[in-house]
Amino acid sequence: MKIKDADSIKRLAESSRQLLTPSVPRIAVGMSSCGLAAGAQSVMEAFQVECGRQGVECRIVATGCLGFCGAEPLVEILLPGKAAFVYGPVEENRCADMVAELREGRLPRDNLLGRREVGGAEIEDVPPLSDHPFYKGQIRIVTRNLGLIDPGSFEEYVACGGYQALAKALGAMSSEQVIDEIKSSGLRGRGGAGFPTGLKWEMTRKSPSSPKYIIMNGDEGDPGAYMDRSLMEGDPHALVEAMIIGGYAIGAQTGILYVRAEYPLAQKRLREAIGQAKEAALLGRDILGSGFDFDLYLVSGAGAFVSGEETALIHSVEGRIAEPDPRPPYPSEAGLYGQPTCINNVETLANVPVILDRGAEWYGGFGAEKSKGTKLFCLVGEVARTGLVEVPLGTPLAAIVHGMGGGGRGGAAVKALQTGGPSGGCIPSEAFDLPADYEALQKMGSIMGSGGLIVLSERTCMVDTARYFLKFTREESCGKCTPCREGIDYLSHVLDDIVAGKGAGVNLDAIEQVSRGIAAASLCGLGQTAPNPLMTSLRHFRAEYEAHVTENRCPAGVCSALLHISIDPQACTGCTACVAVCPVSAISGTKKEPHQVDQSLCIKCKACEDICRFNAIRVV
Amino acid sequence: MAAITLNGRLLEAEAGEKVLDVARRNGIPVPTLCHHPGLSAYGACRLCLVEIKSGFRPGLVSSCTMPAIDGLVAETESPAVKSARKLVAELLLARAPQSPEIRALAAGLGAEPTAIPKKDELCILCGRCVRACSALGVNAVSFVRRGVKRRVAVPFDKPSEHCIACQACVSVCPTGAIKAKITHEKVEMVEWQARRELQRCAVCQTPFVTAGQRDLVERTVEAGHQPLGALCPKCRRLETAKAYSMWEPASGVSG
Ligand SMILES: Cc1cc2nc3c(=O)[nH]c(=O)nc-3n(C[C@H](O)[C@H](O)[C@H](O)COP(=O)(O)O)c2cc1C
Ligand code: SF4
Ligand code: FES
């Protein structure tokens, strides 16, 4: 169906509303990559089978991710006239019972996380989802549609107010007014550097040459980060809408969605969305009768972390090797095919339709002084509750880690937080009252980056963590410039040596100096930030490095080459449980007498520590 | 006309000039490795770093790629520049410890062997050969792999179909990492696994050019000229001189 004007969008929204609040129960299964990995596909099929078998009339849909990845598969059951109830984790074998309960008119209660208002009668004893500790303090602006709508349905997106911002922009605003609105909202780039988005749009618009291009950066290569994936998989039309608005603002008629090859589901959903938008005439010529023409193409990424760097990304789109160029010129002056190009991150763009819809002033009400709006973080690592959280910028890190995350996993003490992935650094737990905003994190030597938050506990070795990230950047450096290629290779080997117990001769001051040199001399952001994990952990956890280097000891008990496993004769009861699990038969002794570990055989797998009920295994 | 300040000296910059060009034109020494005046700017080796003080985002930039923007203020020998160049030289020295060129360059920058483990490379990945080959439109060699595994290679490391054995890469390589074996009859590009017969000069019959080179010259020289590629340099000079001596001014033109 072709949509010719703003009114027809409103009419379609009206007529599609019943998709979201049907007259029969609506069972929504979170089917983004995270849900699928947790088994959502069979949960969905189980619901389909059971509803058919038990004769319960339901509308069963696949939605995006509700964020609480630790509780996947997540299922939302909307009961007409009541509310929507969110469950997780929902095991496949529970579906039959849940459907039976629905048939009998009872509310399933197992693993019920909370209720979401849909304007019906409340069920008093079920607390709102927003009171659940994981969701408390979250504000869902960018993720507004995630987990609510079927990402494959154009109508459901429209029913949620989709494409109204586009109609407003094309109908009532000039390109300059759109830019001004984005500028005054205070929106800054979510791809890492935090560059003001409105300003970038303006610079590209004002670049004299034409044609111009707008590119969505969906390369998301940071280990531990999947905010952008969730957005692309869960709300693809929001990105299509944002790109059309962006194109209109900067004066581009061609947009490119650059999505990494490792995200096939995101690519599929975006392709579908492009197809639907084309069919609705929201892409192509004379969109909504405004005279503005715009087309959108999807380009699959090159499978390298560095292709997310904007100049490398441009090379990749052009079919060349993804290696960065020195600036100037900036892409806004000479980018794709030498033409002015605006590159924006996925999450940045996902903010655009809401800002236009609700206004810059409303948007500016969220967040901190210099960092407006919300930010998505992927809370992962040694944390009790993992998932995708959206919080106002400036939220204290403690509220995220301890509040939403529930602190260390299994009660472990949280030691630090790695922000910004391989380009970022660690922040010690003593500094968790720090607000999560661009400036505060930078002051700590870290960066906001794309929004990965990796929780490190007392069981994490900081040297080993730094080693992991430098190994990553060593392999993902494009290899073009000397300091990054040769320097990171060197640092990575030094860290390998330290964790392997061969760090006796390592001079930590010299390593710090080399790190600073690499950061200063490298061509692009990858090399300029790659030493950060090492530099920040040296700054905040130097004693751990010293213990490795001078005492041959890993305080966290992680670096196996430095471990010494022994049995405390006072605590050992001679139960022989450890003897049975030791894979190399390194433990011996007489039954009911203290046992011993043969150091020449021990491979430090710590299987004995895990099995011992008497806390007799000493790991130092 | 733009003017930039280098080490406190106000210097004029011509349109399109890079900071490196302005420095060199004014006798300010700046070390370079991946830069070549005949090739596109690349900014990979990071030896030519200078420190921007104002007029652009402060910090180190490669002068070979940095446009001489009006009002730019930069230092070519600040402590930050010196220590960064020294680090780069140390890293290069560890990569190619056998290269006399790299050793001389390192010595000039005060870099000595360090704790950085030595590799045994001659290629320092400056990419001059890749850019030369691409500038000729041949594109027989390119970078492959990334990070430390990056190297210059022909496709799939199979004997090159496209190499014309012109040796442009050999002549731009700063460390002699590319070898050509030249005999009376043929040129062999060792790394690119390309063996090309030399074609004979149409006049003196001396073998002097590979077929690919001759075709390239003929493709790139305007139509209507002599098939220059078919003549060896000596015969070409003689033929050209002959053409000039037979040239007569058109009537009415006074000498
Ligand atoms: C090594 C490297 C990798 C990057 N990867 C990404 C990425 O995956 N996604 C992204 O949006 N930005 C990435 N960036 C940042 C981009 O270069 C660019 O700044 C960003 O896409 C701009 O969008 P924004 O202004 O909306 O943040 C990367 C930068 C570097 C240096
Ligand atoms: S800093 Fe690293 S990734 Fe960036 S251009 Fe240099 S080698 Fe490539
Ligand atoms: S000469 Fe400028 S970076 Fe190599």
PDB file of N, CA, C and O in Angstrom, chain B residues 107-131:
ATOM      1  N   ALA B 107      69.443   5.381  13.791  1.00  0.00           N
ATOM      2  CA  ALA B 107      70.575   6.044  14.426  1.00  0.00           C
ATOM      3  C   ALA B 107      70.399   7.553  14.378  1.00  0.00           C
ATOM      4  O   ALA B 107      70.645   8.254  15.365  1.00  0.00           O
ATOM      5  N   GLY B 108      69.917   8.028  13.242  1.00  0.00           N
ATOM      6  CA  GLY B 108      69.700   9.462  13.096  1.00  0.00           C
ATOM      7  C   GLY B 108      68.656  10.000  14.064  1.00  0.00           C
ATOM      8  O   GLY B 108      68.652  11.198  14.384  1.00  0.00           O
ATOM      9  N   LEU B 109      67.760   9.144  14.528  1.00  0.00           N
ATOM     10  CA  LEU B 109      66.705   9.601  15.432  1.00  0.00           C
ATOM     11  C   LEU B 109      67.015   9.203  16.873  1.00  0.00           C
ATOM     12  O   LEU B 109      66.154   9.290  17.754  1.00  0.00           O
ATOM     13  N   GLY B 110      68.218   8.742  17.103  1.00  0.00           N
ATOM     14  CA  GLY B 110      68.620   8.388  18.462  1.00  0.00           C
ATOM     15  C   GLY B 110      67.986   7.113  18.969  1.00  0.00           C
ATOM     16  O   GLY B 110      67.882   6.897  20.175  1.00  0.00           O
ATOM     17  N   ALA B 111      67.531   6.261  18.047  1.00  0.00           N
ATOM     18  CA  ALA B 111      66.893   5.014  18.479  1.00  0.00           C
ATOM     19  C   ALA B 111      67.904   3.878  18.467  1.00  0.00           C
ATOM     20  O   ALA B 111      68.657   3.719  17.503  1.00  0.00           O
ATOM     21  N   GLU B 112      67.894   3.114  19.531  1.00  0.00           N
ATOM     22  CA  GLU B 112      68.798   1.971  19.620  1.00  0.00           C
ATOM     23  C   GLU B 112      67.984   0.713  19.849  1.00  0.00           C
ATOM     24  O   GLU B 112      66.813   0.793  20.216  1.00  0.00           O
ATOM     25  N   PRO B 113      68.612  -0.452  19.639  1.00  0.00           N
ATOM     26  CA  PRO B 113      67.864  -1.683  19.916  1.00  0.00           C
ATOM     27  C   PRO B 113      67.338  -1.682  21.356  1.00  0.00           C
ATOM     28  O   PRO B 113      68.022  -1.230  22.267  1.00  0.00           O
ATOM     29  N   THR B 114      66.107  -2.151  21.529  1.00  0.00           N
ATOM     30  CA  THR B 114      65.454  -2.099  22.832  1.00  0.00           C
ATOM     31  C   THR B 114      65.030  -3.499  23.249  1.00  0.00           C
ATOM     32  O   THR B 114      65.452  -4.481  22.644  1.00  0.00           O
ATOM     33  N   ALA B 115      64.162  -3.556  24.249  1.00  0.00           N
ATOM     34  CA  ALA B 115      63.650  -4.850  24.703  1.00  0.00           C
ATOM     35  C   ALA B 115      62.651  -5.441  23.712  1.00  0.00           C
ATOM     36  O   ALA B 115      62.239  -6.587  23.855  1.00  0.00           O
ATOM     37  N   ILE B 116      62.256  -4.660  22.705  1.00  0.00           N
ATOM     38  CA  ILE B 116      61.274  -5.154  21.736  1.00  0.00           C
ATOM     39  C   ILE B 116      61.884  -6.324  20.948  1.00  0.00           C
ATOM     40  O   ILE B 116      62.955  -6.169  20.365  1.00  0.00           O
ATOM     41  N   PRO B 117      61.235  -7.484  20.967  1.00  0.00           N
ATOM     42  CA  PRO B 117      61.819  -8.643  20.287  1.00  0.00           C
ATOM     43  C   PRO B 117      62.050  -8.366  18.805  1.00  0.00           C
ATOM     44  O   PRO B 117      61.241  -7.715  18.149  1.00  0.00           O
ATOM     45  N   LYS B 118      63.145  -8.878  18.313  1.00  0.00           N
ATOM     46  CA  LYS B 118      63.502  -8.631  16.912  1.00  0.00           C
ATOM     47  C   LYS B 118      62.741  -9.572  15.988  1.00  0.00           C
ATOM     48  O   LYS B 118      62.532 -10.734  16.293  1.00  0.00           O
ATOM     49  N   LYS B 119      62.363  -9.021  14.841  1.00  0.00           N
ATOM     50  CA  LYS B 119      61.795  -9.859  13.783  1.00  0.00           C
ATOM     51  C   LYS B 119      62.828  -9.908  12.677  1.00  0.00           C
ATOM     52  O   LYS B 119      63.862  -9.259  12.774  1.00  0.00           O
ATOM     53  N   ASP B 120      62.520 -10.638  11.645  1.00  0.00           N
ATOM     54  CA  ASP B 120      63.515 -10.751  10.591  1.00  0.00           C
ATOM     55  C   ASP B 120      62.885 -10.367   9.264  1.00  0.00           C
ATOM     56  O   ASP B 120      62.750 -11.177   8.373  1.00  0.00           O
ATOM     57  N   GLU B 121      62.450  -9.119   9.179  1.00  0.00           N
ATOM     58  CA  GLU B 121      61.773  -8.665   7.966  1.00  0.00           C
ATOM     59  C   GLU B 121      62.647  -7.643   7.263  1.00  0.00           C
ATOM     60  O   GLU B 121      63.471  -6.978   7.876  1.00  0.00           O
ATOM     61  N   LEU B 122      62.408  -7.494   5.989  1.00  0.00           N
ATOM     62  CA  LEU B 122      62.989  -6.346   5.289  1.00  0.00           C
ATOM     63  C   LEU B 122      61.864  -5.376   4.948  1.00  0.00           C
ATOM     64  O   LEU B 122      62.005  -4.165   5.003  1.00  0.00           O
ATOM     65  N   CYS B 123      60.697  -5.931   4.616  1.00  0.00           N
ATOM     66  CA  CYS B 123      59.550  -5.098   4.274  1.00  0.00           C
ATOM     67  C   CYS B 123      59.038  -4.405   5.528  1.00  0.00           C
ATOM     68  O   CYS B 123      58.781  -5.060   6.532  1.00  0.00           O
ATOM     69  N   ILE B 124      58.892  -3.088   5.478  1.00  0.00           N
ATOM     70  CA  ILE B 124      58.375  -2.381   6.640  1.00  0.00           C
ATOM     71  C   ILE B 124      56.950  -1.874   6.347  1.00  0.00           C
ATOM     72  O   ILE B 124      56.430  -1.005   7.031  1.00  0.00           O
ATOM     73  N   LEU B 125      56.322  -2.411   5.336  1.00  0.00           N
ATOM     74  CA  LEU B 125      54.908  -2.167   5.030  1.00  0.00           C
ATOM     75  C   LEU B 125      54.577  -0.693   4.790  1.00  0.00           C
ATOM     76  O   LEU B 125      53.509  -0.228   5.168  1.00  0.00           O
ATOM     77  N   CYS B 126      55.506   0.009   4.148  1.00  0.00           N
ATOM     78  CA  CYS B 126      55.252   1.424   3.870  1.00  0.00           C
ATOM     79  C   CYS B 126      54.236   1.580   2.746  1.00  0.00           C
ATOM     80  O   CYS B 126      53.680   2.650   2.554  1.00  0.00           O
ATOM     81  N   GLY B 127      54.066   0.521   1.951  1.00  0.00           N
ATOM     82  CA  GLY B 127      53.049   0.559   0.903  1.00  0.00           C
ATOM     83  C   GLY B 127      53.435   1.358  -0.332  1.00  0.00           C
ATOM     84  O   GLY B 127      52.602   1.626  -1.187  1.00  0.00           O
ATOM     85  N   ARG B 128      54.707   1.708  -0.439  1.00  0.00           N
ATOM     86  CA  ARG B 128      55.087   2.460  -1.640  1.00  0.00           C
ATOM     87  C   ARG B 128      54.906   1.609  -2.897  1.00  0.00           C
ATOM     88  O   ARG B 128      54.444   2.093  -3.928  1.00  0.00           O
ATOM     89  N   CYS B 129      55.293   0.340  -2.808  1.00  0.00           N
ATOM     90  CA  CYS B 129      55.179  -0.535  -3.985  1.00  0.00           C
ATOM     91  C   CYS B 129      53.720  -0.674  -4.398  1.00  0.00           C
ATOM     92  O   CYS B 129      53.383  -0.619  -5.584  1.00  0.00           O
ATOM     93  N   VAL B 130      52.839  -0.820  -3.384  1.00  0.00           N
ATOM     94  CA  VAL B 130      51.420  -0.992  -3.685  1.00  0.00           C
ATOM     95  C   VAL B 130      50.883   0.252  -4.379  1.00  0.00           C
ATOM     96  O   VAL B 130      50.145   0.171  -5.366  1.00  0.00           O
ATOM     97  N   ARG B 131      51.296   1.409  -3.848  1.00  0.00           N
ATOM     98  CA  ARG B 131      50.804   2.656  -4.466  1.00  0.00           C
ATOM     99  C   ARG B 131      51.400   2.871  -5.857  1.00  0.00           C
ATOM    100  O   ARG B 131      50.732   3.368  -6.767  1.00  0.00           O
TER     101      ARG B 131
END
